[in-house]
Amino acid sequence: MNVTVKNEKLNKWIKEVAELCRPDSIYICNGSREEYNFMIDNLLKSGLAIPLRKRPNSFLFRSDPSDVARVEDHTYISTTSKDEAGPTNNWIEPGELKKTMLDLYKGSMKGRTMYVIPFSMGPIGSPISKIGIEISDSPYVVINMHIMTRVSSRVLDLLGTNGEFIPCLHSVGAPLAEGQKDTKWPCAPIEKKYISHFPEENLIWSYGSGYGGNALLGKKCLALRIASAMAKREGWMAEHMLILRLTNPAGKQYHIAAAFPSACGKTNLAMMQPSIPGWKCECIGDDIAWMKIGPDGRLHAINPENGFFGVAPGTSYSTNPMAMDTLKENVIFTNCALTDDGDVWWEGMDGEEPSHAIDWKGRDWTPESTEDAAHANARFTAPASQCPVICKDWEKPEGVPIDIFIFGGRRTGVVPLVYETYNWDHGVFSGATAASETTAANIGAVGNLRRDPFAMKPFCGYNMGDYFRHWFNMGDRLGSKAPRIFYVNWFRKSSDGKFLWPGFSDNSRVLKWMCERVEGKVGAQKTPIGLLPDEGDIDLSGLDISRENMRELMSIDTNEWKAEIPDIENHFSVFGNRLPERLKKQLQEFIQRLG
Ligand code: GTP
Ligand code: SPV
Ligand code: MN
């Protein structure tokens, strides 16, 4: 074996898993570049990885057409009592779930190599970081984990003989019989997919999928579902948030953390380059924030990840140039189209559509084709260090102090471009009632409006009612040092179906208003839903947008908002006595303000 494991618990676990899953061989990963290259070589030989002539050290993968996104309907929070998982999570009793999954895992790695991946979420050795060990039978998972987390033999050194880690077991659920030829993207049918979490014992078991958050277990499973439950117990926060640093022309820094649901603009905002002169934006993280109260009494955020697993479609030099520059080399692409000159392509990329390409299913594609060339949830996996605007402090173990929280979602109507909440409790109410149209980041219908509190509906590892309470507790502890809370909607459309707001770099105009609110430089109008910018207070210089569009973007239709009330009441009712009184009070006040 290439690496020796000294940790007793880990050795025992590796042995147990090997006896259960029956792999042909075991490989302990060390995270080196040689290891990455070796894995890629094998993936090239077996035809799973397609090299890209146009991008050095970059490869395209095509998943099975059934395995293209997270599977929320097959994701479980398995606590002793159903009540602990709460009404927003799928629940199966741990004993029963483990029995079902043990049956599935039995022999599930036959014909394959079992990889043991030691990784750190957060810088290796930092006091806030968490160590995970993913055991997986997917080489694709290994190379993606190399980019998305810190995989290293140093993690094993750190564990020593009796250090603690979070075990993350993953199998694609496609054992090979003697002599059986492998498929390009092995996975199990949907009814056999299980993405299971046991927060009471910090344990993750994933079976049947090789894609994204289902399989790269450091991300949503560990850094959000398990970490949110740990954070609740220990008094910190694990949130589905980007982190950015905005610097104004005078050199003053603001740190902003924003929670938008999947495929609703986090990566884009995290790397946004302001269209207003003199302002600068740097990226700290694009998906997950771990936040703790520091010695200064403020909330400090770190990005536990090491890379970006970003949505490809819509990414272009005109929308997200910093992402495009991050993608020049050392990138894994999944479910993008392949051009004839050996590059990737997706809908919304700059320039003309290719006249011919191979689509994500491996078929010929031309502009006349009725289907998209890239899957809507096609993604890139790229090292965060390659982002030209990665903040120099992005790996600081103490994190950055958060000034502003933003909640938001994708709403065609009703919700204005921006409002500020009246205070922390009102901010928690706006987060708790956030609603957004569903996207291709999950298998299921797209475009359905649903409540997605704090963009955490699919990622909260315990009862969401208790999660709301935790937000109030954090606010009480932070007191006057709590971040200010805003709500945005970049996605409001006019009656003819066009986005009213240009978005992307022009979102800096909205962030500027937030900073000026924090500084007390601008006023705001009191409305039933919150504090809205006064006309003229959002800097529109150099932007070609009509007054009518601005009015429509900022408009509040009291009747439309009143129509939200029954839905909010329904949404709240499922939490029963776990719903904090303070949220009920907020709802009553909201109803009163609407009149
Ligand atoms: P996850 O990785 O799934 O968590 O997604 P995300 O929240 O990081 O979303 P991302 O930034 O990748 O954006 C998803 C889609 O929304 C892309 O197609 C973007 O082009 C589009 N988008 C992002 N920001 C804006 C915006 O300001 N306006 C408009 N109209 N579209 C946007
Ligand atoms: C999301 O769906 O919010 C993602 C992609 O960031 S995945 O890693 O698949 O969860
Ligand atoms: Mn995400």
XYZ file of C-alpha atoms and ligand atoms in Angstrom:
638
model
C 0.000 0.000 0.000
C 1.280 3.465 -0.934
C 0.268 5.239 2.270
C 0.107 3.789 5.763
C -2.906 4.476 7.908
C -2.189 4.732 11.613
C -5.598 5.824 12.804
C -7.290 2.907 14.534
C -10.861 3.910 13.837
C -9.993 4.488 10.172
C -8.206 1.170 9.775
C -11.152 -0.632 11.311
C -13.598 1.220 9.082
C -11.595 0.547 5.890
C -11.518 -3.140 6.774
C -15.252 -3.248 7.507
C -16.159 -1.471 4.272
C -13.869 -3.710 2.226
C -15.470 -6.816 3.745
C -18.908 -5.427 3.004
C -18.392 -3.975 -0.472
C -15.803 -6.520 -1.734
C -13.674 -4.283 -3.986
C -10.938 -5.891 -6.099
C -8.349 -3.574 -4.575
C -7.921 -0.736 -2.120
C -6.067 2.493 -2.825
C -5.330 5.124 -0.165
C -5.137 8.574 -1.765
C -2.386 11.062 -0.953
C -3.700 14.034 -2.939
C -0.543 14.509 -5.020
C -0.394 15.783 -8.567
C 1.130 12.418 -9.637
C -1.899 10.689 -8.201
C -4.234 13.036 -10.091
C -2.348 12.412 -13.340
C -2.366 8.676 -12.759
C -6.134 8.718 -12.217
C -6.646 10.831 -15.341
C -4.456 8.471 -17.393
C -6.627 5.560 -16.398
C -9.808 7.508 -17.115
C -8.443 8.416 -20.550
C -7.510 4.814 -21.293
C -10.973 3.583 -20.428
C -12.531 6.347 -22.540
C -14.374 7.982 -19.652
C -12.401 11.214 -19.790
C -12.322 13.162 -23.053
C -9.247 15.408 -23.351
C -9.842 18.991 -24.495
C -7.344 20.260 -27.035
C -8.202 23.878 -26.270
C -7.697 23.723 -22.510
C -4.544 22.261 -20.991
C -5.042 19.471 -18.485
C -8.820 19.693 -18.854
C -11.287 16.891 -19.493
C -14.916 16.364 -20.349
C -17.079 13.677 -18.765
C -20.579 12.619 -19.759
C -22.793 11.208 -17.066
C -25.517 8.662 -17.513
C -28.617 10.580 -18.697
C -30.412 9.506 -15.510
C -27.680 10.765 -13.182
C -27.434 14.498 -13.821
C -28.206 16.318 -10.549
C -28.859 16.008 -6.830
C -31.759 13.748 -5.868
C -33.648 15.511 -3.084
C -36.423 12.907 -3.056
C -33.836 10.251 -2.218
C -31.899 12.273 0.351
C -32.429 11.343 4.011
C -31.760 12.817 7.426
C -31.837 9.725 9.578
C -32.223 10.648 13.237
C -33.621 8.426 15.988
C -36.896 10.332 15.969
C -38.609 11.685 12.867
C -39.217 14.928 14.705
C -35.490 15.659 14.877
C -35.242 15.514 11.072
C -38.312 17.727 10.850
C -40.987 18.233 8.212
C -38.703 19.474 5.429
C -36.491 16.378 5.335
C -37.085 12.802 4.205
C -36.693 10.475 7.138
C -36.185 6.752 7.623
C -35.404 5.263 11.024
C -31.612 4.687 11.229
C -31.848 0.927 11.880
C -34.156 0.370 8.926
C -32.219 2.657 6.583
C -28.920 1.027 7.493
C -30.379 -2.425 6.918
C -31.604 -1.429 3.456
C -28.322 0.204 2.567
C -26.149 -2.592 3.966
C -27.961 -4.940 1.593
C -27.188 -2.596 -1.275
C -23.547 -2.131 -0.271
C -23.026 -5.896 -0.059
C -20.584 -6.643 -2.884
C -21.340 -3.276 -4.490
C -17.669 -2.576 -5.311
C -16.954 -5.923 -6.977
C -14.702 -5.464 -9.987
C -13.699 -1.986 -8.845
C -11.024 -0.233 -6.816
C -12.025 1.185 -3.464
C -10.440 4.616 -2.985
C -9.885 6.012 0.486
C -9.842 9.806 0.221
C -8.579 11.760 3.261
C -9.764 15.366 2.951
C -10.040 18.543 4.936
C -12.910 21.018 4.681
C -11.138 24.290 5.416
C -7.350 24.699 5.416
C -5.506 21.600 6.676
C -4.781 21.929 10.365
C -6.918 25.023 10.956
C -8.958 24.847 14.184
C -12.209 25.440 12.295
C -11.571 22.793 9.661
C -13.192 19.374 9.683
C -11.597 16.172 8.503
C -13.563 13.742 6.399
C -12.631 10.422 4.856
C -14.561 9.490 1.758
C -14.463 5.893 0.660
C -15.607 5.717 -2.944
C -15.478 3.309 -5.865
C -15.536 6.146 -8.389
C -12.286 7.491 -9.874
C -14.298 10.502 -11.113
C -15.107 11.271 -7.491
C -11.416 11.048 -6.574
C -10.317 13.647 -9.132
C -13.201 15.960 -8.300
C -12.458 15.683 -4.567
C -8.842 16.613 -5.365
C -10.111 19.948 -6.675
C -13.103 20.608 -4.422
C -11.470 19.726 -1.089
C -7.952 19.512 0.323
C -7.008 15.867 -0.245
C -3.664 15.040 1.317
C -1.691 12.448 3.249
C -1.101 15.310 5.717
C -4.714 14.845 6.734
C -3.836 11.304 7.821
C -0.793 12.597 9.707
C -3.054 15.063 11.462
C -5.456 12.289 12.418
C -2.686 10.430 14.193
C -3.678 7.199 15.869
C -6.928 8.334 17.430
C -8.065 11.616 15.819
C -11.708 12.106 14.819
C -13.008 12.206 11.251
C -16.366 12.163 9.502
C -16.788 8.879 7.606
C -18.347 9.367 4.164
C -19.136 6.118 2.374
C -19.905 6.252 -1.331
C -20.584 3.597 -3.931
C -21.941 4.119 -7.418
C -23.858 0.907 -6.863
C -22.789 -0.911 -10.000
C -20.694 -3.990 -9.169
C -19.061 -5.779 -12.088
C -19.375 -9.518 -12.551
C -16.313 -11.518 -13.652
C -15.353 -10.270 -17.128
C -18.242 -7.791 -17.334
C -17.431 -4.643 -19.299
C -17.915 -1.397 -17.383
C -20.236 1.327 -18.602
C -18.945 4.871 -19.052
C -20.891 6.223 -16.097
C -21.833 3.436 -13.703
C -24.706 4.232 -11.330
C -27.824 2.621 -9.891
C -31.426 3.250 -10.970
C -33.244 6.056 -9.188
C -35.188 3.795 -6.807
C -31.907 2.434 -5.472
C -30.290 5.809 -4.891
C -29.867 6.814 -1.249
C -28.079 9.926 -0.020
C -28.198 9.326 3.730
C -27.032 11.317 6.714
C -26.839 10.198 10.321
C -26.202 13.514 12.106
C -26.296 11.916 15.569
C -23.125 10.027 14.722
C -21.665 12.363 12.062
C -21.928 9.710 9.389
C -22.714 9.842 5.656
C -23.740 6.934 3.424
C -24.339 7.569 -0.260
C -25.327 4.928 -2.773
C -26.216 4.795 -6.455
C -25.189 8.157 -7.911
C -21.887 9.500 -9.207
C -22.980 13.104 -9.726
C -22.116 16.302 -7.860
C -23.549 16.740 -4.410
C -24.719 13.105 -4.365
C -21.171 11.815 -4.638
C -18.678 14.549 -3.688
C -19.556 14.067 -0.054
C -17.470 16.913 1.391
C -19.811 19.467 -0.143
C -23.535 19.349 0.594
C -23.477 16.203 2.737
C -20.630 17.126 5.103
C -20.173 20.900 4.830
C -23.914 21.611 4.969
C -26.106 18.771 6.253
C -23.767 17.275 8.861
C -22.051 20.607 9.586
C -25.371 22.437 10.104
C -26.327 19.907 12.774
C -22.891 20.240 14.404
C -23.133 24.033 14.176
C -26.489 24.000 15.940
C -25.061 21.903 18.780
C -21.871 23.967 19.033
C -23.191 27.487 18.449
C -21.940 28.382 14.981
C -23.439 28.414 11.466
C -23.024 26.345 8.299
C -24.845 28.082 5.456
C -25.467 27.742 1.707
C -23.810 31.108 1.074
C -21.235 32.739 -1.144
C -18.724 35.049 0.538
C -17.294 38.143 -1.149
C -15.237 41.197 -0.269
C -16.406 44.497 -1.725
C -14.084 47.496 -1.526
C -15.420 51.006 -2.084
C -13.468 53.786 -3.842
C -12.238 55.060 -0.460
C -10.718 51.634 0.252
C -13.241 50.529 2.848
C -13.953 46.798 2.817
C -17.312 45.128 3.243
C -17.755 41.397 3.555
C -20.997 40.044 2.203
C -22.474 36.556 2.519
C -25.443 35.699 0.333
C -27.798 32.711 0.375
C -29.537 31.981 -2.909
C -30.953 28.559 -3.799
C -29.106 26.253 -6.184
C -28.577 27.751 -9.641
C -29.820 31.170 -8.486
C -26.658 33.220 -8.812
C -24.152 32.578 -5.996
C -21.131 31.795 -8.200
C -21.948 34.770 -10.396
C -22.264 37.234 -7.525
C -19.192 35.825 -5.771
C -16.986 36.680 -8.793
C -18.878 39.730 -9.990
C -16.837 42.625 -11.366
C -18.591 45.898 -10.502
C -19.800 48.004 -13.406
C -19.563 51.099 -11.210
C -16.161 52.795 -11.292
C -13.863 52.545 -8.291
C -15.536 49.565 -6.656
C -13.732 46.257 -6.382
C -15.080 42.768 -5.708
C -13.074 39.704 -4.657
C -14.256 36.158 -4.245
C -13.845 34.210 -0.999
C -16.307 31.391 -1.627
C -19.128 30.604 -4.041
C -21.347 28.068 -2.268
C -20.773 27.396 1.433
C -19.933 29.545 4.460
C -18.973 28.362 7.943
C -19.336 31.173 10.411
C -18.319 31.620 14.022
C -18.438 34.526 16.431
C -14.876 35.812 16.791
C -13.102 37.377 19.770
C -14.286 40.764 18.447
C -17.905 39.655 18.852
C -18.490 39.731 15.092
C -19.465 36.870 12.824
C -16.458 35.536 10.886
C -16.860 33.407 7.755
C -14.642 30.874 6.052
C -15.166 28.981 2.814
C -14.614 25.302 3.651
C -14.186 24.335 -0.009
C -11.134 24.354 -2.247
C -12.757 24.705 -5.660
C -15.887 25.648 -7.568
C -18.451 23.148 -8.818
C -20.264 25.711 -10.924
C -23.198 25.763 -13.342
C -21.819 25.956 -16.900
C -24.835 27.101 -18.988
C -25.130 30.883 -18.960
C -21.469 31.347 -17.982
C -19.729 33.671 -20.447
C -17.319 36.590 -20.685
C -20.285 38.946 -20.721
C -21.951 37.445 -17.619
C -19.090 36.030 -15.511
C -15.665 36.826 -17.016
C -13.815 35.814 -13.840
C -15.347 32.341 -13.997
C -14.369 32.086 -17.674
C -10.779 32.993 -16.790
C -10.831 30.402 -13.992
C -11.715 27.745 -16.565
C -8.699 28.040 -18.868
C -6.856 24.970 -17.588
C -6.951 22.168 -14.998
C -10.732 21.875 -15.193
C -13.137 18.943 -15.158
C -16.262 19.562 -17.222
C -19.321 17.390 -16.866
C -22.232 17.186 -19.311
C -21.077 20.088 -21.482
C -21.069 19.833 -25.282
C -17.852 19.041 -27.203
C -16.920 21.193 -30.200
C -15.220 19.906 -33.340
C -11.982 21.704 -32.441
C -11.792 20.013 -29.054
C -13.300 22.557 -26.701
C -16.356 22.568 -24.477
C -19.456 24.574 -25.275
C -22.746 25.331 -23.551
C -25.833 27.438 -24.102
C -25.138 31.069 -23.273
C -21.397 30.982 -23.975
C -19.977 34.001 -25.842
C -19.770 34.158 -29.599
C -21.658 32.244 -32.187
C -23.123 28.823 -31.606
C -20.957 26.114 -33.134
C -22.365 24.852 -36.426
C -21.748 21.335 -35.160
C -20.957 19.790 -31.795
C -21.369 16.559 -29.847
C -24.056 17.040 -27.240
C -23.870 15.944 -23.596
C -25.381 12.599 -24.528
C -22.663 12.010 -27.142
C -24.878 12.654 -30.184
C -24.370 14.987 -33.125
C -25.776 18.422 -32.449
C -26.418 21.403 -34.721
C -28.226 24.698 -34.066
C -31.274 23.049 -35.648
C -31.381 20.394 -32.946
C -34.439 20.559 -30.731
C -32.555 19.765 -27.521
C -29.841 21.758 -25.777
C -26.249 20.740 -26.468
C -25.234 20.971 -22.804
C -27.371 19.714 -19.943
C -28.969 22.555 -17.947
C -27.053 21.316 -14.874
C -23.760 20.801 -16.738
C -20.938 21.857 -14.432
C -17.264 22.768 -14.199
C -14.948 21.706 -11.396
C -12.123 24.222 -11.043
C -9.564 25.121 -8.359
C -10.541 28.273 -6.447
C -6.889 29.373 -6.522
C -7.194 29.830 -10.313
C -9.831 32.527 -10.010
C -8.191 35.845 -10.960
C -10.182 37.652 -8.270
C -9.765 35.160 -5.468
C -9.260 37.216 -2.325
C -5.769 37.023 -0.839
C -7.408 36.283 2.513
C -9.631 33.462 1.278
C -7.779 30.808 3.263
C -7.330 32.834 6.454
C -8.274 30.485 9.295
C -9.948 33.283 11.263
C -12.198 34.096 8.314
C -13.580 37.481 7.331
C -16.033 39.564 9.409
C -19.468 39.647 7.788
C -21.161 43.054 7.436
C -24.108 42.105 5.270
C -26.304 39.063 4.741
C -28.356 38.776 1.582
C -31.200 36.349 1.008
C -32.930 35.912 -2.289
C -34.280 33.674 -4.946
C -35.607 33.419 -8.435
C -39.001 35.099 -8.652
C -40.581 36.115 -11.944
C -42.944 38.419 -10.077
C -43.969 39.958 -6.766
C -40.528 40.489 -5.141
C -38.715 43.781 -5.859
C -35.054 44.076 -6.849
C -33.962 44.808 -3.281
C -35.186 45.643 0.190
C -33.589 45.915 3.559
C -35.206 44.194 6.494
C -36.204 46.253 9.534
C -34.073 44.372 12.034
C -32.611 40.915 12.746
C -35.955 39.299 13.550
C -37.490 40.666 10.380
C -34.402 39.480 8.495
C -34.876 35.979 9.884
C -38.520 36.170 8.785
C -37.463 37.125 5.252
C -34.971 34.234 5.164
C -37.477 31.797 6.628
C -40.115 32.710 4.026
C -37.767 32.936 1.025
C -39.335 31.391 -2.056
C -37.759 30.506 -5.360
C -38.537 28.759 -8.634
C -36.949 25.302 -8.767
C -33.955 24.714 -11.053
C -32.112 21.871 -12.800
C -29.715 21.489 -9.821
C -32.152 18.861 -8.518
C -33.794 16.024 -10.436
C -37.436 17.057 -10.729
C -39.687 19.740 -12.119
C -38.091 23.069 -12.999
C -39.763 26.450 -12.493
C -42.089 25.527 -9.624
C -42.264 28.138 -6.899
C -41.430 26.698 -3.494
C -40.425 27.989 -0.069
C -36.708 27.444 0.315
C -35.846 28.955 3.703
C -32.350 30.467 3.759
C -31.683 28.441 0.539
C -31.281 25.535 2.984
C -34.381 23.425 2.348
C -32.361 20.626 0.740
C -29.358 21.079 3.038
C -30.492 21.500 6.641
C -29.417 18.435 8.634
C -32.032 18.792 11.388
C -35.481 20.179 12.143
C -35.865 23.433 10.213
C -37.954 24.881 13.069
C -34.929 24.508 15.339
C -32.778 25.983 12.595
C -34.961 29.137 12.619
C -34.527 29.261 16.405
C -30.770 28.939 15.967
C -30.789 32.022 13.728
C -32.575 33.989 16.464
C -30.071 32.753 19.065
C -27.130 33.803 16.905
C -28.701 37.234 16.449
C -29.145 37.592 20.211
C -25.502 36.693 20.781
C -24.299 39.092 18.069
C -26.469 41.975 19.267
C -25.415 45.276 17.712
C -22.588 43.493 15.868
C -24.993 41.381 13.805
C -24.791 41.769 10.022
C -27.537 43.830 8.382
C -29.962 41.714 6.373
C -31.173 42.437 2.828
C -33.298 40.561 0.300
C -32.781 40.641 -3.475
C -34.425 39.350 -6.638
C -32.364 39.643 -9.831
C -34.959 37.649 -11.764
C -38.121 39.766 -11.915
C -39.609 39.785 -15.411
C -41.805 42.198 -17.338
C -45.160 41.118 -18.725
C -43.424 40.281 -22.021
C -41.200 37.771 -20.213
C -37.907 39.716 -20.235
C -35.649 40.216 -17.220
C -36.234 43.755 -15.963
C -32.785 44.044 -14.371
C -29.520 43.548 -16.304
C -28.016 41.588 -13.389
C -24.423 40.293 -13.169
C -21.896 43.195 -12.955
C -24.760 45.634 -12.509
C -25.720 43.868 -9.290
C -22.830 45.937 -7.874
C -25.221 48.898 -7.957
C -27.470 47.122 -5.509
C -24.535 46.122 -3.282
C -23.369 49.737 -3.278
C -26.769 50.817 -1.945
C -26.476 48.211 0.811
C -23.055 49.555 1.847
C -24.430 53.083 1.880
C -27.281 51.910 4.081
C -24.759 50.378 6.466
C -22.871 53.694 6.500
C -26.087 55.605 7.106
C -25.450 57.614 3.937
C -28.810 56.973 2.282
C -32.354 56.807 3.522
C -35.058 54.322 2.612
C -38.810 54.160 2.291
C -40.771 52.187 4.805
C -43.050 49.712 3.069
C -44.998 46.727 4.386
C -42.302 44.317 3.168
C -39.245 46.275 4.274
C -37.074 49.302 3.522
C -36.864 50.178 -0.163
C -34.363 52.479 -1.866
C -35.573 56.007 -2.468
C -35.788 56.907 -6.136
C -32.331 57.989 -7.269
C -30.473 56.221 -4.447
C -29.441 53.227 -6.528
C -26.536 54.395 -8.683
C -27.698 53.942 -12.287
C -24.977 56.050 -13.893
C -23.874 54.658 -17.232
C -26.719 52.162 -17.264
C -29.344 52.223 -19.950
C -32.484 51.314 -18.072
C -35.848 53.018 -18.446
C -37.634 54.717 -15.578
C -40.611 52.436 -16.190
C -38.450 49.359 -15.803
C -36.978 50.695 -12.568
C -40.461 51.494 -11.255
C -41.661 48.008 -12.138
C -38.595 46.420 -10.546
C -39.187 48.298 -7.313
C -42.973 48.062 -7.288
C -44.847 46.415 -4.454
C -48.344 45.206 -5.174
C -50.057 44.919 -1.797
C -52.616 42.473 -3.162
C -49.922 40.175 -4.522
C -48.189 40.237 -1.147
C -51.469 39.590 0.667
C -51.905 36.579 -1.567
C -48.600 35.209 -0.191
C -49.963 35.097 3.360
C -51.912 31.827 3.178
C -48.887 30.142 1.654
C -46.581 31.494 4.384
C -49.110 30.327 6.998
C -49.144 26.860 5.457
C -45.368 26.836 5.252
C -45.091 27.782 8.940
C -47.837 25.432 10.115
C -45.842 22.282 9.328
C -43.333 23.137 12.067
C -45.947 22.919 14.826
C -44.560 23.883 18.215
C -41.020 23.978 16.829
C -41.872 27.229 15.057
C -40.335 30.056 17.109
C -42.872 32.512 18.610
C -40.725 35.288 17.196
C -41.518 34.135 13.655
C -45.246 34.067 14.414
C -44.915 37.588 15.741
C -43.122 38.654 12.558
C -45.905 37.187 10.454
C -48.538 39.032 12.500
C -46.647 42.299 12.104
C -46.256 41.684 8.384
C -50.004 41.098 8.024
C -50.688 44.289 9.981
C -48.327 46.336 7.832
C -50.076 45.051 4.706
C -53.342 46.336 6.216
P -25.308 26.325 -7.372
O -23.911 26.026 -7.797
O -26.299 25.337 -7.880
O -25.447 26.507 -5.888
O -25.756 27.675 -8.141
P -25.408 29.226 -7.934
O -26.316 29.793 -6.898
O -23.962 29.406 -7.738
O -25.871 29.867 -9.326
P -24.980 30.457 -10.527
O -24.227 31.689 -10.130
O -24.208 29.353 -11.125
O -26.124 30.910 -11.539
C -27.065 30.009 -12.091
C -27.683 30.573 -13.342
O -28.283 31.840 -13.076
C -26.655 30.808 -14.433
O -27.186 30.370 -15.669
C -26.463 32.290 -14.439
O -26.106 32.796 -15.700
C -27.803 32.833 -13.957
N -27.625 34.120 -13.225
C -26.753 34.359 -12.224
N -26.804 35.651 -11.831
C -27.746 36.250 -12.598
C -28.264 37.587 -12.677
O -27.857 38.500 -11.964
N -29.262 37.790 -13.598
C -29.726 36.796 -14.408
N -30.692 37.087 -15.272
N -29.241 35.528 -14.373
C -28.275 35.260 -13.484
C -26.224 22.900 -5.607
O -27.071 22.171 -6.128
O -26.534 23.798 -4.770
C -24.810 22.767 -5.987
C -24.438 21.663 -6.885
O -23.987 23.543 -5.519
S -24.253 20.151 -6.040
O -22.863 20.031 -5.625
O -24.607 19.077 -6.956
O -25.081 20.139 -4.859
Mn -25.007 25.219 -4.217
